[in-house]
């Protein structure tokens, strides 16, 4: 492997790295996946689950584009639940509890089906570059490993997760590493600094793991999965006989207590976040139990969920009490939670502090602005969550492959999803226009077009694009085409049918009417498959809302189409406020639409910029 050449090198085997490698390989390129431990590729480092509110939509989008996450969790899920059913379908969130060991094994198996992926064990310590172009730009040419190996490449994708200069904290004790039993990646941080990148520091946490036989489950509320589980992968969704291949198990709901909170308050000085030991910012929307107790002092209890980590393991993940308190304090907290008084702790909770790259330094393609051919994806960009990482890995893989296909030109990396096309588009646009000061987590509220960005229509939004890229295989494409045909045929029947004096379409649009009731009036519809019927019913009920959003989408798309020359000197634009010049120079937005979403940029700034751009177009000498 010494001095071997690849098209794409992916550094890191987490969810972003796995998706990036899968994507590059399926687009016909030779990919090297560098990981510290090949057995940990696809590992669920934190909670053993995929999906959830907004996150489930992203998994469906990754799958619609031909990704692997949906297929992997369908094969290894041990509980499937559709969250938010009490609200409208636009914000329903599919979620699956996974067998974390089988999930990682399935990711590894799927990657092994791609013969042009080479897994390389080792620590990547340096990204080599060379001058490119007349203005002194740099281009990636190779990645070096700690043992001296040099792997040449056209593009490199860094998906280093929580491993960059990582420190694990339990109380005042500190251990280097990005995961228990695994080393940190210190040299790559030094490399990024040497290359001129501005780094930040974030932290995330994990709760204790308990032995299943030591828990009194009678003191918890059973949380079963859905009676009729729905898969993530579209190839499974179309199969009426599909069922989860693994045995399904329940989770359990409980609560912390005032006594547990008192113990936490009395020991806050031993918590790294409060003692000043940790510099990084933690996730506000997935806080530690210490944060919850301090921020919500009036609450007598916080929810916790007991989640099995697999069918063949004794580990129970205690979702809701992420902590970095000392082990003896964690013990006291558990002793004061009903049902956990005698719980045997298999692994104490801990926090991980790690380096990231502030994402104003990347483009919407996830390519770095500073170095051609270098892409960043996942937690290195300041995000949290498996799903956010997978979506970024896929986009980075697509753009790296397209750039190589275009002869290495930066303009070839042009696959960008709009905010009106996908949650993935919202995610990346937020990163490059509003860099996170805490680990970024996707929510439905972040998407202004969430009535359109539903989990049920991810295939309609994105499968065509995945097919054009060569990512959607013949089986998935045939299923998609069959679904479209079935929906079109059913739509024709609805247009001509009448129920209770109105058209069948209008009858179904009423909030209280459902597909099953319509079939009783129009038996010809009974031949429509269940998954096509769901898509059609939801589309009809949301049609009016989506149509009203269309005007706003069209207005924004006009701004998005007005691309700003990447070499524009904002200091030369008369009439711009100093703050606007500073912000625009820092973020270098690709369009007026993206500029409009940068904090501190006003409509007046956009008007000045638009006028200057029009003048520059008509008079190149300006």
PDB file of N, CA and C in Angstrom, residues 488-536:
ATOM      1  N   UNK A 488     -49.757   8.055 -10.332  1.00  0.00           N
ATOM      2  CA  UNK A 488     -50.395   8.726 -11.466  1.00  0.00           C
ATOM      3  C   UNK A 488     -51.730   8.078 -11.817  1.00  0.00           C
ATOM      4  N   UNK A 489     -51.769   6.743 -11.802  1.00  0.00           N
ATOM      5  CA  UNK A 489     -53.015   6.031 -12.119  1.00  0.00           C
ATOM      6  C   UNK A 489     -54.080   6.320 -11.071  1.00  0.00           C
ATOM      7  N   UNK A 490     -53.669   6.302  -9.789  1.00  0.00           N
ATOM      8  CA  UNK A 490     -54.622   6.584  -8.719  1.00  0.00           C
ATOM      9  C   UNK A 490     -55.110   8.027  -8.793  1.00  0.00           C
ATOM     10  N   UNK A 491     -54.236   8.935  -9.161  1.00  0.00           N
ATOM     11  CA  UNK A 491     -54.620  10.344  -9.291  1.00  0.00           C
ATOM     12  C   UNK A 491     -55.677  10.520 -10.374  1.00  0.00           C
ATOM     13  N   UNK A 492     -55.530   9.785 -11.477  1.00  0.00           N
ATOM     14  CA  UNK A 492     -56.534   9.846 -12.547  1.00  0.00           C
ATOM     15  C   UNK A 492     -57.884   9.338 -12.063  1.00  0.00           C
ATOM     16  N   UNK A 493     -57.864   8.249 -11.291  1.00  0.00           N
ATOM     17  CA  UNK A 493     -59.123   7.721 -10.753  1.00  0.00           C
ATOM     18  C   UNK A 493     -59.785   8.728  -9.821  1.00  0.00           C
ATOM     19  N   UNK A 494     -58.977   9.375  -8.984  1.00  0.00           N
ATOM     20  CA  UNK A 494     -59.537  10.359  -8.056  1.00  0.00           C
ATOM     21  C   UNK A 494     -60.134  11.549  -8.794  1.00  0.00           C
ATOM     22  N   UNK A 495     -59.495  11.935  -9.885  1.00  0.00           N
ATOM     23  CA  UNK A 495     -59.958  13.103 -10.628  1.00  0.00           C
ATOM     24  C   UNK A 495     -61.327  12.881 -11.253  1.00  0.00           C
ATOM     25  N   UNK A 496     -61.642  11.627 -11.579  1.00  0.00           N
ATOM     26  CA  UNK A 496     -62.924  11.333 -12.245  1.00  0.00           C
ATOM     27  C   UNK A 496     -63.993  10.834 -11.281  1.00  0.00           C
ATOM     28  N   UNK A 497     -63.573  10.398 -10.078  1.00  0.00           N
ATOM     29  CA  UNK A 497     -64.540   9.850  -9.131  1.00  0.00           C
ATOM     30  C   UNK A 497     -65.188  10.918  -8.264  1.00  0.00           C
ATOM     31  N   UNK A 498     -66.373  10.600  -7.769  1.00  0.00           N
ATOM     32  CA  UNK A 498     -67.093  11.521  -6.881  1.00  0.00           C
ATOM     33  C   UNK A 498     -67.569  10.755  -5.652  1.00  0.00           C
ATOM     34  N   UNK A 499     -67.452  11.413  -4.512  1.00  0.00           N
ATOM     35  CA  UNK A 499     -67.873  10.825  -3.239  1.00  0.00           C
ATOM     36  C   UNK A 499     -68.629  11.887  -2.454  1.00  0.00           C
ATOM     37  N   UNK A 500     -69.846  11.543  -2.053  1.00  0.00           N
ATOM     38  CA  UNK A 500     -70.683  12.449  -1.246  1.00  0.00           C
ATOM     39  C   UNK A 500     -70.830  13.814  -1.900  1.00  0.00           C
ATOM     40  N   UNK A 501     -70.967  13.817  -3.220  1.00  0.00           N
ATOM     41  CA  UNK A 501     -71.268  15.034  -3.950  1.00  0.00           C
ATOM     42  C   UNK A 501     -70.076  15.887  -4.330  1.00  0.00           C
ATOM     43  N   UNK A 502     -68.850  15.452  -3.982  1.00  0.00           N
ATOM     44  CA  UNK A 502     -67.657  16.212  -4.361  1.00  0.00           C
ATOM     45  C   UNK A 502     -66.679  15.274  -5.050  1.00  0.00           C
ATOM     46  N   UNK A 503     -65.678  15.852  -5.685  1.00  0.00           N
ATOM     47  CA  UNK A 503     -64.683  14.997  -6.311  1.00  0.00           C
ATOM     48  C   UNK A 503     -63.972  14.175  -5.232  1.00  0.00           C
ATOM     49  N   UNK A 504     -63.493  13.002  -5.640  1.00  0.00           N
ATOM     50  CA  UNK A 504     -62.795  12.137  -4.685  1.00  0.00           C
ATOM     51  C   UNK A 504     -61.570  12.835  -4.104  1.00  0.00           C
ATOM     52  N   UNK A 505     -60.907  13.643  -4.929  1.00  0.00           N
ATOM     53  CA  UNK A 505     -59.733  14.375  -4.440  1.00  0.00           C
ATOM     54  C   UNK A 505     -60.117  15.344  -3.336  1.00  0.00           C
ATOM     55  N   UNK A 506     -61.203  16.102  -3.564  1.00  0.00           N
ATOM     56  CA  UNK A 506     -61.653  17.056  -2.549  1.00  0.00           C
ATOM     57  C   UNK A 506     -62.114  16.337  -1.290  1.00  0.00           C
ATOM     58  N   UNK A 507     -62.749  15.186  -1.442  1.00  0.00           N
ATOM     59  CA  UNK A 507     -63.204  14.422  -0.273  1.00  0.00           C
ATOM     60  C   UNK A 507     -62.012  13.985   0.571  1.00  0.00           C
ATOM     61  N   UNK A 508     -60.961  13.508  -0.089  1.00  0.00           N
ATOM     62  CA  UNK A 508     -59.783  13.031   0.630  1.00  0.00           C
ATOM     63  C   UNK A 508     -59.004  14.178   1.262  1.00  0.00           C
ATOM     64  N   UNK A 509     -59.126  15.378   0.690  1.00  0.00           N
ATOM     65  CA  UNK A 509     -58.399  16.525   1.220  1.00  0.00           C
ATOM     66  C   UNK A 509     -58.922  16.939   2.593  1.00  0.00           C
ATOM     67  N   UNK A 510     -60.153  16.591   2.918  1.00  0.00           N
ATOM     68  CA  UNK A 510     -60.728  16.983   4.212  1.00  0.00           C
ATOM     69  C   UNK A 510     -59.956  16.295   5.341  1.00  0.00           C
ATOM     70  N   UNK A 511     -59.652  17.024   6.411  1.00  0.00           N
ATOM     71  CA  UNK A 511     -58.788  16.507   7.478  1.00  0.00           C
ATOM     72  C   UNK A 511     -59.244  15.186   8.086  1.00  0.00           C
ATOM     73  N   UNK A 512     -60.548  14.995   8.219  1.00  0.00           N
ATOM     74  CA  UNK A 512     -61.043  13.799   8.911  1.00  0.00           C
ATOM     75  C   UNK A 512     -61.178  12.577   8.004  1.00  0.00           C
ATOM     76  N   UNK A 513     -61.002  12.739   6.711  1.00  0.00           N
ATOM     77  CA  UNK A 513     -61.154  11.621   5.787  1.00  0.00           C
ATOM     78  C   UNK A 513     -59.811  10.972   5.495  1.00  0.00           C
ATOM     79  N   UNK A 514     -59.842   9.649   5.356  1.00  0.00           N
ATOM     80  CA  UNK A 514     -58.601   8.901   5.145  1.00  0.00           C
ATOM     81  C   UNK A 514     -58.754   7.968   3.948  1.00  0.00           C
ATOM     82  N   UNK A 515     -57.639   7.435   3.504  1.00  0.00           N
ATOM     83  CA  UNK A 515     -57.608   6.581   2.310  1.00  0.00           C
ATOM     84  C   UNK A 515     -58.516   5.364   2.448  1.00  0.00           C
ATOM     85  N   UNK A 516     -58.499   4.721   3.617  1.00  0.00           N
ATOM     86  CA  UNK A 516     -59.311   3.515   3.806  1.00  0.00           C
ATOM     87  C   UNK A 516     -60.790   3.815   3.595  1.00  0.00           C
ATOM     88  N   UNK A 517     -61.226   4.990   4.060  1.00  0.00           N
ATOM     89  CA  UNK A 517     -62.618   5.369   3.853  1.00  0.00           C
ATOM     90  C   UNK A 517     -62.923   5.616   2.396  1.00  0.00           C
ATOM     91  N   UNK A 518     -61.954   6.176   1.671  1.00  0.00           N
ATOM     92  CA  UNK A 518     -62.147   6.432   0.248  1.00  0.00           C
ATOM     93  C   UNK A 518     -62.269   5.117  -0.527  1.00  0.00           C
ATOM     94  N   UNK A 519     -61.458   4.143  -0.149  1.00  0.00           N
ATOM     95  CA  UNK A 519     -61.502   2.839  -0.834  1.00  0.00           C
ATOM     96  C   UNK A 519     -62.870   2.182  -0.663  1.00  0.00           C
ATOM     97  N   UNK A 520     -63.498   2.408   0.491  1.00  0.00           N
ATOM     98  CA  UNK A 520     -64.828   1.821   0.698  1.00  0.00           C
ATOM     99  C   UNK A 520     -65.854   2.409  -0.259  1.00  0.00           C
ATOM    100  N   UNK A 521     -65.611   3.662  -0.687  1.00  0.00           N
ATOM    101  CA  UNK A 521     -66.496   4.289  -1.670  1.00  0.00           C
ATOM    102  C   UNK A 521     -66.068   3.972  -3.096  1.00  0.00           C
ATOM    103  N   UNK A 522     -64.790   3.747  -3.304  1.00  0.00           N
ATOM    104  CA  UNK A 522     -64.253   3.497  -4.643  1.00  0.00           C
ATOM    105  C   UNK A 522     -63.399   2.228  -4.608  1.00  0.00           C
ATOM    106  N   UNK A 523     -64.000   1.067  -4.679  1.00  0.00           N
ATOM    107  CA  UNK A 523     -63.262  -0.205  -4.574  1.00  0.00           C
ATOM    108  C   UNK A 523     -62.138  -0.346  -5.593  1.00  0.00           C
ATOM    109  N   UNK A 524     -62.196   0.377  -6.713  1.00  0.00           N
ATOM    110  CA  UNK A 524     -61.135   0.276  -7.714  1.00  0.00           C
ATOM    111  C   UNK A 524     -59.792   0.717  -7.160  1.00  0.00           C
ATOM    112  N   UNK A 525     -59.807   1.519  -6.081  1.00  0.00           N
ATOM    113  CA  UNK A 525     -58.572   1.993  -5.478  1.00  0.00           C
ATOM    114  C   UNK A 525     -57.897   0.947  -4.595  1.00  0.00           C
ATOM    115  N   UNK A 526     -58.557  -0.156  -4.362  1.00  0.00           N
ATOM    116  CA  UNK A 526     -57.988  -1.184  -3.477  1.00  0.00           C
ATOM    117  C   UNK A 526     -56.725  -1.804  -4.060  1.00  0.00           C
ATOM    118  N   UNK A 527     -56.523  -1.642  -5.371  1.00  0.00           N
ATOM    119  CA  UNK A 527     -55.326  -2.212  -6.003  1.00  0.00           C
ATOM    120  C   UNK A 527     -54.086  -1.338  -5.799  1.00  0.00           C
ATOM    121  N   UNK A 528     -54.274  -0.119  -5.307  1.00  0.00           N
ATOM    122  CA  UNK A 528     -53.140   0.787  -5.082  1.00  0.00           C
ATOM    123  C   UNK A 528     -52.348   0.294  -3.875  1.00  0.00           C
ATOM    124  N   UNK A 529     -51.034   0.164  -4.040  1.00  0.00           N
ATOM    125  CA  UNK A 529     -50.193  -0.322  -2.948  1.00  0.00           C
ATOM    126  C   UNK A 529     -50.254   0.613  -1.752  1.00  0.00           C
ATOM    127  N   UNK A 530     -50.012   0.063  -0.573  1.00  0.00           N
ATOM    128  CA  UNK A 530     -50.115   0.844   0.659  1.00  0.00           C
ATOM    129  C   UNK A 530     -49.155   2.026   0.668  1.00  0.00           C
ATOM    130  N   UNK A 531     -47.901   1.806   0.217  1.00  0.00           N
ATOM    131  CA  UNK A 531     -46.934   2.907   0.305  1.00  0.00           C
ATOM    132  C   UNK A 531     -47.246   3.998  -0.715  1.00  0.00           C
ATOM    133  N   UNK A 532     -47.789   3.621  -1.892  1.00  0.00           N
ATOM    134  CA  UNK A 532     -48.186   4.638  -2.863  1.00  0.00           C
ATOM    135  C   UNK A 532     -49.397   5.411  -2.358  1.00  0.00           C
ATOM    136  N   UNK A 533     -50.309   4.721  -1.691  1.00  0.00           N
ATOM    137  CA  UNK A 533     -51.512   5.363  -1.154  1.00  0.00           C
ATOM    138  C   UNK A 533     -51.159   6.397  -0.093  1.00  0.00           C
ATOM    139  N   UNK A 534     -50.212   6.055   0.787  1.00  0.00           N
ATOM    140  CA  UNK A 534     -49.793   6.990   1.831  1.00  0.00           C
ATOM    141  C   UNK A 534     -49.206   8.253   1.204  1.00  0.00           C
ATOM    142  N   UNK A 535     -48.343   8.064   0.212  1.00  0.00           N
ATOM    143  CA  UNK A 535     -47.708   9.209  -0.441  1.00  0.00           C
ATOM    144  C   UNK A 535     -48.750  10.105  -1.096  1.00  0.00           C
ATOM    145  N   UNK A 536     -49.719   9.486  -1.768  1.00  0.00           N
ATOM    146  CA  UNK A 536     -50.734  10.256  -2.474  1.00  0.00           C
ATOM    147  C   UNK A 536     -51.645  10.990  -1.494  1.00  0.00           C
TER     148      UNK A 536
END
